[in-house]
Every structure is written in structure tokens, then in C-alpha cells.
Short mmCIF file of C-alpha atoms in Angstrom, two decimals:
data_model
loop_
_atom_site.label_atom_id
_atom_site.label_comp_id
_atom_site.label_asym_id
_atom_site.label_seq_id
_atom_site.Cartn_x
_atom_site.Cartn_y
_atom_site.Cartn_z
CA MET A 139 -5.71 -4.89 47.36
CA ARG A 140 -2.59 -3.52 45.68
CA ILE A 141 -1.73 -6.93 44.31
CA ILE A 142 -5.17 -7.25 42.71
CA LEU A 143 -4.94 -3.76 41.21
CA PHE A 144 -1.41 -4.46 39.95
CA THR A 145 -2.56 -7.74 38.39
CA ILE A 146 -5.48 -6.06 36.62
CA VAL A 147 -3.30 -3.24 35.24
CA LEU A 148 -0.62 -5.70 34.10
CA GLY A 149 -3.30 -7.84 32.42
CA LEU A 150 -4.75 -4.86 30.58
CA LEU A 151 -1.34 -3.73 29.36
CA SER A 152 -0.44 -7.18 28.07
CA CYS A 153 -3.72 -7.31 26.11
CA SER A 154 -3.07 -4.06 24.28
CA PRO A 155 -3.02 -4.51 20.50
CA LYS A 156 0.34 -4.52 18.78
CA ILE A 157 0.52 -1.58 16.42
CA LEU A 158 1.92 -2.23 12.98
CA PRO A 159 4.85 0.08 12.16
CA ASN A 160 4.17 2.79 9.61
CA ALA A 161 5.02 1.98 6.05
CA GLU A 162 6.96 4.48 4.00
CA THR A 163 6.84 5.28 0.31
CA THR A 164 9.51 7.55 -1.14
CA PHE A 165 9.79 9.04 -4.63
CA ILE A 166 12.99 8.07 -6.45
CA ARG A 167 12.41 9.26 -10.03
CA GLY A 168 9.80 9.76 -12.69
CA GLY A 169 9.86 8.40 -16.19
CA GLU A 170 8.97 10.16 -19.40
CA THR A 171 6.97 7.12 -20.50
CA GLY A 172 4.30 7.34 -17.77
CA THR A 173 6.24 5.46 -15.13
CA ILE A 174 7.32 6.32 -11.62
CA THR A 175 9.96 4.65 -9.45
CA LEU A 176 9.40 4.47 -5.71
CA GLN A 177 10.98 2.90 -2.68
CA SER A 178 8.36 1.37 -0.41
CA SER A 179 8.39 -0.58 2.83
CA GLY A 180 5.92 -3.15 4.07
CA TYR A 181 5.36 -4.94 7.34
CA PHE A 182 3.60 -8.20 8.13
CA LYS A 183 2.92 -9.70 11.55
CA GLY A 184 3.47 -13.25 12.65
CA GLY A 185 5.25 -16.22 11.20
CA SER A 186 4.79 -14.92 7.70
CA SER A 187 7.29 -15.10 4.92
CA GLN A 188 9.13 -12.22 3.36
CA PHE A 189 6.68 -12.49 0.44
CA ASP A 190 3.86 -11.22 2.66
CA ALA A 191 5.95 -8.19 3.62
CA GLU A 192 6.93 -7.66 -0.03
CA PHE A 193 3.24 -7.71 -1.00
CA GLU A 194 2.54 -5.11 1.69
CA ALA A 195 5.40 -2.92 0.37
CA GLU A 196 4.05 -3.10 -3.18
CA LYS A 197 0.50 -2.51 -1.94
CA ASN A 198 1.66 0.55 0.03
CA ALA A 199 3.20 2.01 -3.13
CA PHE A 200 -0.11 1.64 -5.00
CA GLU A 201 -2.16 2.96 -2.07
CA THR A 202 0.05 6.05 -1.99
CA ILE A 203 -0.31 6.68 -5.73
CA LEU A 204 -4.07 6.09 -5.66
CA PHE A 205 -5.11 7.89 -2.49
CA ARG A 206 -2.32 10.18 -1.26
CA GLY A 207 -0.11 11.26 -4.15
CA ILE A 208 3.68 11.45 -4.27
CA PRO A 209 5.02 14.92 -3.36
CA GLY A 210 7.74 16.19 -5.70
CA SER A 211 6.71 13.86 -8.51
CA GLN A 212 4.51 13.98 -11.59
CA ILE A 213 1.79 12.39 -9.39
CA SER A 214 1.82 14.97 -6.60
CA SER A 215 -1.97 14.65 -6.33
CA PRO A 216 -3.63 11.25 -5.81
CA LEU A 217 -5.06 9.52 -8.88
CA ILE A 218 -8.30 9.00 -6.97
CA SER A 219 -9.03 12.14 -5.00
CA LEU A 220 -12.14 10.74 -3.32
CA ASN A 221 -12.53 9.30 0.16
CA GLU A 222 -10.39 6.12 0.29
CA SER A 223 -12.71 3.92 2.36
CA GLU A 224 -15.79 5.09 0.44
CA THR A 225 -14.11 4.42 -2.92
CA LYS A 226 -12.92 0.96 -1.83
CA SER A 227 -16.38 0.12 -0.55
CA LYS A 228 -18.13 1.36 -3.70
CA HIS A 229 -15.73 -0.50 -5.99
CA LYS A 230 -15.13 -3.51 -3.75
CA GLU A 231 -14.97 -6.03 -6.60
CA TYR A 232 -12.31 -4.01 -8.42
CA PHE A 233 -10.07 -3.63 -5.36
CA ASN A 234 -10.53 -7.27 -4.30
CA SER A 235 -9.36 -8.35 -7.74
CA PHE A 236 -6.66 -5.69 -7.77
CA TYR A 237 -5.00 -6.88 -4.56
CA ASN A 238 -6.23 -10.40 -3.76
CA ASP A 239 -5.87 -11.71 -7.32
CA LYS A 240 -2.63 -9.70 -7.66
CA ARG A 241 -3.96 -7.80 -10.67
CA TYR A 242 -1.90 -4.81 -9.51
CA ARG A 243 1.20 -6.69 -10.71
CA THR A 244 0.19 -6.00 -14.33
CA PHE A 245 1.11 -2.34 -13.68
CA ILE A 246 4.55 -3.12 -12.24
CA VAL A 247 7.41 -2.65 -14.67
CA SER A 248 9.94 -3.91 -12.11
CA SER A 249 10.11 -4.65 -8.40
CA ASN A 250 13.35 -5.40 -6.59
CA LEU A 251 13.74 -6.44 -2.99
CA ILE A 252 16.28 -4.13 -1.34
CA SER A 253 16.17 -5.49 2.18
CA LYS A 254 14.26 -7.89 4.35
CA GLY A 255 14.31 -8.66 8.01
CA ASN A 256 12.50 -8.94 11.27
CA ASN A 257 11.59 -5.80 13.19
CA LYS A 258 10.09 -6.29 16.68
CA GLY A 259 8.10 -9.38 15.65
CA PHE A 260 7.15 -8.00 12.24
CA GLN A 261 8.53 -9.14 8.92
CA LYS A 262 9.79 -6.09 7.04
CA ALA A 263 10.58 -5.71 3.36
CA VAL A 264 11.79 -2.71 1.39
CA VAL A 265 11.37 -2.73 -2.38
CA THR A 266 12.22 -0.45 -5.27
CA ILE A 267 9.21 -0.53 -7.53
CA LYS A 268 8.64 0.98 -10.96
CA ILE A 269 4.94 1.45 -11.75
CA ASN A 270 3.27 2.26 -15.06
CA TYR A 271 0.89 4.87 -13.65
CA LYS A 272 -0.38 5.82 -17.12
CA ALA A 273 -1.72 2.29 -17.69
CA LEU A 274 -3.10 2.30 -14.14
CA ARG A 275 -4.94 5.56 -14.81
CA ASN A 276 -6.36 4.14 -18.07
CA ASP A 277 -7.55 1.04 -16.23
CA LEU A 278 -9.26 3.12 -13.54
CA GLU A 279 -10.96 5.16 -16.26
CA SER A 280 -12.12 2.09 -18.18
CA LYS A 281 -13.68 0.67 -14.98
CA SER A 282 -15.41 4.04 -14.28
CA ILE A 283 -13.56 4.49 -11.00
CA LEU A 284 -11.85 7.58 -12.34
CA ARG A 285 -13.39 10.05 -14.76
CA LYS A 286 -11.60 10.51 -18.04
CA PHE A 287 -9.58 13.71 -18.14
CA GLY A 288 -11.53 16.59 -19.61
CA LEU A 289 -14.99 15.00 -19.17
#
């Protein structure tokens, strides 16, 4: 009986989902021209390339600007202060194009890979990324995702 119980418990533990490590986005400096420089990490599972992890690092930087804000920076409040999942669902076409078609890259002034590696089965990349948040804000306003300031 103990062997059966042990086998069941062991089977359940081995089936537990692997949790992706938390990504980090850190403020480095702001620019007077409507830009912000961040350091961001990204993780990707499986036999992926470093490019997948780099994409995740860049995506994490944008997600932080859009939905969480960057404490201690000129974007301390998120650009989109609405519910993240609701906003993404409502504007699905915009966000699909933004990430899947790599439209977000049009707002990147520079992106440099700082480190890459493998961390417990995950590909990890850390990038320093400079984003033109002013142009990003204008784009969100033109697509009616964000209300124009003062309206």
C-alpha cells in the first residue's frame, strides 16, 4: 500500500508545471527627449534560441511601461492605467501586431544584449533597452487605446 501511495505522490510531483522565473525591469536613466533607458530580463523555456529570450526581455520592458510604470522615473505611473487583461482583450488586434509583428521595435532607440545563458532549463537574456515612450504614447493615443492628455 505504501509503495502505491509513494508512486502516486511521486507521479503527481513530477507532473507539476515548471514555473517561469520572474522577469525584472530596472530603471537606468531618463532622457530629456521622451526616452527612457531600462535594463530588462527575459526567460524562454525549451530548446529556444537566445533571440526568444531577448524578445521576452524587450516585451517585459514594454509591459512594465504600459501596465505597471517605472518607479523613480518620469513614467512612475503606467501609460495605460486600465486592467491589463481587459485592455489586451479589447484591443487584441493592436497588441497582436505590436508583439507578433514586432511593431514594438519601432519604439526602440537601442537594445543591447548584456548577458545570455541557461538558467535551470530556461534561456535567459538581459538587455539594456532605450525606448521612445513619447512616440509610444502618441501611437496609443492615435489608436484610441489611450485618451489624449487633457481630453
